[in-house]
Amino acid sequence: QVQLVESGGGLVQPGGSLRLSCAASGNILRIDAMGWYRQAPGKERALAADITSGGRTNYADSVKGRFTISRDNAKNTVYLQMNSLKPEDTAGYSCYVGGMLNDRRTFHSWGQGTQVTVSS
């Protein structure tokens, strides 16, 4: 009942930038937490950054100072601006959205994932 559409991944050289977007749609009454997780080959999925409905942000230590998460509540969209990218940032990035549906049930939805590859 909630669809997430991600965009913005791709191939970038070390030191470059990318911006990921994730737009949520469906029978949404309210969105609470939004976030981005990433999974590198051979590793478990881990949080990159998340943001509350009030705008409070949380970042993995490895991305602090380089990544910025933001959200547009009017568009039900979360963004991840990634600067100074490193090869170790290479991973599949998936967005997460949690909140409440119009029928008052809570939901937890994941995007299909977008690949980010940092390589020269």
Short mmCIF file of the C-alpha atoms (twelve columns), coordinates in Angstrom:
data_MODEL
# 
_entry.id   MODEL 
# 
loop_
_atom_site.group_PDB 
_atom_site.id 
_atom_site.type_symbol 
_atom_site.label_atom_id 
_atom_site.label_alt_id 
_atom_site.label_comp_id 
_atom_site.label_asym_id 
_atom_site.label_seq_id 
_atom_site.Cartn_x 
_atom_site.Cartn_y 
_atom_site.Cartn_z 
_atom_site.pdbx_PDB_model_num 
ATOM 1   C CA . GLN A 1   0.000  0.000  0.000   1 
ATOM 2   C CA . VAL A 2   3.071  2.189  0.145   1 
ATOM 3   C CA . GLN A 3   5.338  2.443  -2.861  1 
ATOM 4   C CA . LEU A 4   8.854  3.791  -2.739  1 
ATOM 5   C CA . VAL A 5   10.649 4.962  -5.867  1 
ATOM 6   C CA . GLU A 6   14.379 5.536  -5.611  1 
ATOM 7   C CA . SER A 7   16.664 7.330  -8.018  1 
ATOM 8   C CA . GLY A 8   20.096 8.852  -8.238  1 
ATOM 9   C CA . GLY A 9   22.548 5.978  -8.000  1 
ATOM 10  C CA . GLY A 10  25.357 5.371  -10.439 1 
ATOM 11  C CA . LEU A 11  29.083 5.292  -11.051 1 
ATOM 12  C CA . VAL A 12  31.221 8.134  -9.732  1 
ATOM 13  C CA . GLN A 13  34.926 8.731  -9.283  1 
ATOM 14  C CA . PRO A 14  36.461 9.011  -5.824  1 
ATOM 15  C CA . GLY A 15  35.883 12.481 -4.450  1 
ATOM 16  C CA . GLY A 16  32.735 12.912 -6.481  1 
ATOM 17  C CA . SER A 17  29.144 13.458 -5.420  1 
ATOM 18  C CA . LEU A 18  25.774 11.829 -5.894  1 
ATOM 19  C CA . ARG A 19  22.292 12.626 -4.662  1 
ATOM 20  C CA . LEU A 20  19.808 9.865  -3.941  1 
ATOM 21  C CA . SER A 21  16.059 10.440 -3.809  1 
ATOM 22  C CA . CYS A 22  13.257 8.276  -2.506  1 
ATOM 23  C CA . ALA A 23  9.617  9.248  -2.990  1 
ATOM 24  C CA . ALA A 24  6.827  7.536  -1.071  1 
ATOM 25  C CA . SER A 25  3.262  7.262  -2.293  1 
ATOM 26  C CA . GLY A 26  0.109  5.417  -1.323  1 
ATOM 27  C CA . ASN A 27  -2.482 5.511  1.445   1 
ATOM 28  C CA . ILE A 28  -0.231 7.455  3.761   1 
ATOM 29  C CA . LEU A 29  -1.595 9.363  6.709   1 
ATOM 30  C CA . ARG A 30  1.707  10.221 8.296   1 
ATOM 31  C CA . ILE A 31  5.408  9.525  7.746   1 
ATOM 32  C CA . ASP A 32  7.611  9.264  10.814  1 
ATOM 33  C CA . ALA A 33  11.152 7.984  10.237  1 
ATOM 34  C CA . MET A 34  12.894 8.028  6.890   1 
ATOM 35  C CA . GLY A 35  16.349 6.703  6.233   1 
ATOM 36  C CA . TRP A 36  18.960 5.227  3.964   1 
ATOM 37  C CA . TYR A 37  20.650 1.884  4.519   1 
ATOM 38  C CA . ARG A 38  23.453 0.371  2.509   1 
ATOM 39  C CA . GLN A 39  24.826 -3.075 1.909   1 
ATOM 40  C CA . ALA A 40  28.252 -3.724 0.446   1 
ATOM 41  C CA . PRO A 41  29.168 -7.097 -1.086  1 
ATOM 42  C CA . GLY A 42  29.820 -9.646 1.627   1 
ATOM 43  C CA . LYS A 43  28.604 -7.343 4.391   1 
ATOM 44  C CA . GLU A 44  25.391 -6.892 6.306   1 
ATOM 45  C CA . ARG A 45  23.007 -4.035 5.621   1 
ATOM 46  C CA . ALA A 46  23.791 -1.067 7.826   1 
ATOM 47  C CA . LEU A 47  22.335 2.346  8.483   1 
ATOM 48  C CA . ALA A 48  23.897 5.214  6.581   1 
ATOM 49  C CA . ALA A 49  21.611 7.970  7.843   1 
ATOM 50  C CA . ASP A 50  18.098 8.581  9.064   1 
ATOM 51  C CA . ILE A 51  15.876 11.531 9.870   1 
ATOM 52  C CA . THR A 52  12.833 11.943 12.099  1 
ATOM 53  C CA . SER A 53  9.647  13.788 11.246  1 
ATOM 54  C CA . GLY A 54  10.996 16.684 13.286  1 
ATOM 55  C CA . GLY A 55  14.177 16.833 11.263  1 
ATOM 56  C CA . ARG A 56  16.556 15.250 13.742  1 
ATOM 57  C CA . THR A 57  19.303 13.397 11.877  1 
ATOM 58  C CA . ASN A 58  21.546 10.467 12.685  1 
ATOM 59  C CA . TYR A 59  24.586 9.319  10.704  1 
ATOM 60  C CA . ALA A 60  26.913 6.363  10.668  1 
ATOM 61  C CA . ASP A 61  30.362 7.412  11.813  1 
ATOM 62  C CA . SER A 62  31.803 6.474  8.432   1 
ATOM 63  C CA . VAL A 63  29.698 9.054  6.574   1 
ATOM 64  C CA . LYS A 64  29.608 11.944 9.056   1 
ATOM 65  C CA . GLY A 65  30.714 15.191 7.490   1 
ATOM 66  C CA . ARG A 66  30.317 13.818 3.963   1 
ATOM 67  C CA . PHE A 67  26.664 12.756 3.674   1 
ATOM 68  C CA . THR A 68  23.605 14.885 4.373   1 
ATOM 69  C CA . ILE A 69  20.113 13.479 4.746   1 
ATOM 70  C CA . SER A 70  17.074 15.699 4.276   1 
ATOM 71  C CA . ARG A 71  13.369 15.335 3.645   1 
ATOM 72  C CA . ASP A 72  10.560 17.201 1.942   1 
ATOM 73  C CA . ASN A 73  7.430  16.390 3.900   1 
ATOM 74  C CA . ALA A 74  5.141  17.952 1.305   1 
ATOM 75  C CA . LYS A 75  6.499  15.536 -1.285  1 
ATOM 76  C CA . ASN A 76  6.986  12.533 1.030   1 
ATOM 77  C CA . THR A 77  10.536 12.390 -0.231  1 
ATOM 78  C CA . VAL A 78  13.853 11.745 1.458   1 
ATOM 79  C CA . TYR A 79  17.211 12.685 -0.018  1 
ATOM 80  C CA . LEU A 80  20.782 11.648 0.613   1 
ATOM 81  C CA . GLN A 81  23.451 14.044 -0.606  1 
ATOM 82  C CA . MET A 82  26.739 12.180 -0.761  1 
ATOM 83  C CA . ASN A 83  29.944 14.188 -1.147  1 
ATOM 84  C CA . SER A 84  33.620 13.252 -1.080  1 
ATOM 85  C CA . LEU A 85  32.700 9.713  -2.022  1 
ATOM 86  C CA . LYS A 86  35.174 6.947  -1.343  1 
ATOM 87  C CA . PRO A 87  35.512 3.462  -2.854  1 
ATOM 88  C CA . GLU A 88  34.349 2.032  0.463   1 
ATOM 89  C CA . ASP A 89  31.003 3.802  -0.052  1 
ATOM 90  C CA . THR A 90  30.302 1.388  -2.881  1 
ATOM 91  C CA . ALA A 91  27.108 -0.463 -1.981  1 
ATOM 92  C CA . GLY A 92  23.464 -0.981 -2.739  1 
ATOM 93  C CA . TYR A 93  21.532 1.822  -1.071  1 
ATOM 94  C CA . SER A 94  17.934 1.297  0.038   1 
ATOM 95  C CA . CYS A 95  15.564 3.805  1.534   1 
ATOM 96  C CA . TYR A 96  13.325 3.069  4.475   1 
ATOM 97  C CA . VAL A 97  10.081 4.820  5.347   1 
ATOM 98  C CA . GLY A 98  7.935  4.194  8.389   1 
ATOM 99  C CA . GLY A 99  4.674  5.763  9.424   1 
ATOM 100 C CA . MET A 100 0.925  5.314  9.501   1 
ATOM 101 C CA . LEU A 101 -1.607 4.486  6.809   1 
ATOM 102 C CA . ASN A 102 -4.990 6.140  6.410   1 
ATOM 103 C CA . ASP A 103 -6.608 3.159  8.177   1 
ATOM 104 C CA . ARG A 104 -4.380 3.813  11.209  1 
ATOM 105 C CA . ARG A 105 -2.154 0.799  10.653  1 
ATOM 106 C CA . THR A 106 1.569  1.362  10.907  1 
ATOM 107 C CA . PHE A 107 3.769  0.581  7.945   1 
ATOM 108 C CA . HIS A 108 7.444  -0.084 7.329   1 
ATOM 109 C CA . SER A 109 8.473  0.028  3.694   1 
ATOM 110 C CA . TRP A 110 11.729 -0.481 1.823   1 
ATOM 111 C CA . GLY A 111 12.786 0.751  -1.568  1 
ATOM 112 C CA . GLN A 112 14.034 -1.581 -4.284  1 
ATOM 113 C CA . GLY A 113 17.585 -0.353 -3.894  1 
ATOM 114 C CA . THR A 114 19.920 1.679  -6.063  1 
ATOM 115 C CA . GLN A 115 23.563 0.882  -6.732  1 
ATOM 116 C CA . VAL A 116 26.310 3.348  -5.939  1 
ATOM 117 C CA . THR A 117 29.757 2.511  -7.273  1 
ATOM 118 C CA . VAL A 118 32.764 4.663  -6.470  1 
ATOM 119 C CA . SER A 119 35.682 3.812  -8.704  1 
ATOM 120 C CA . SER A 120 38.277 5.440  -10.909 1 
# 
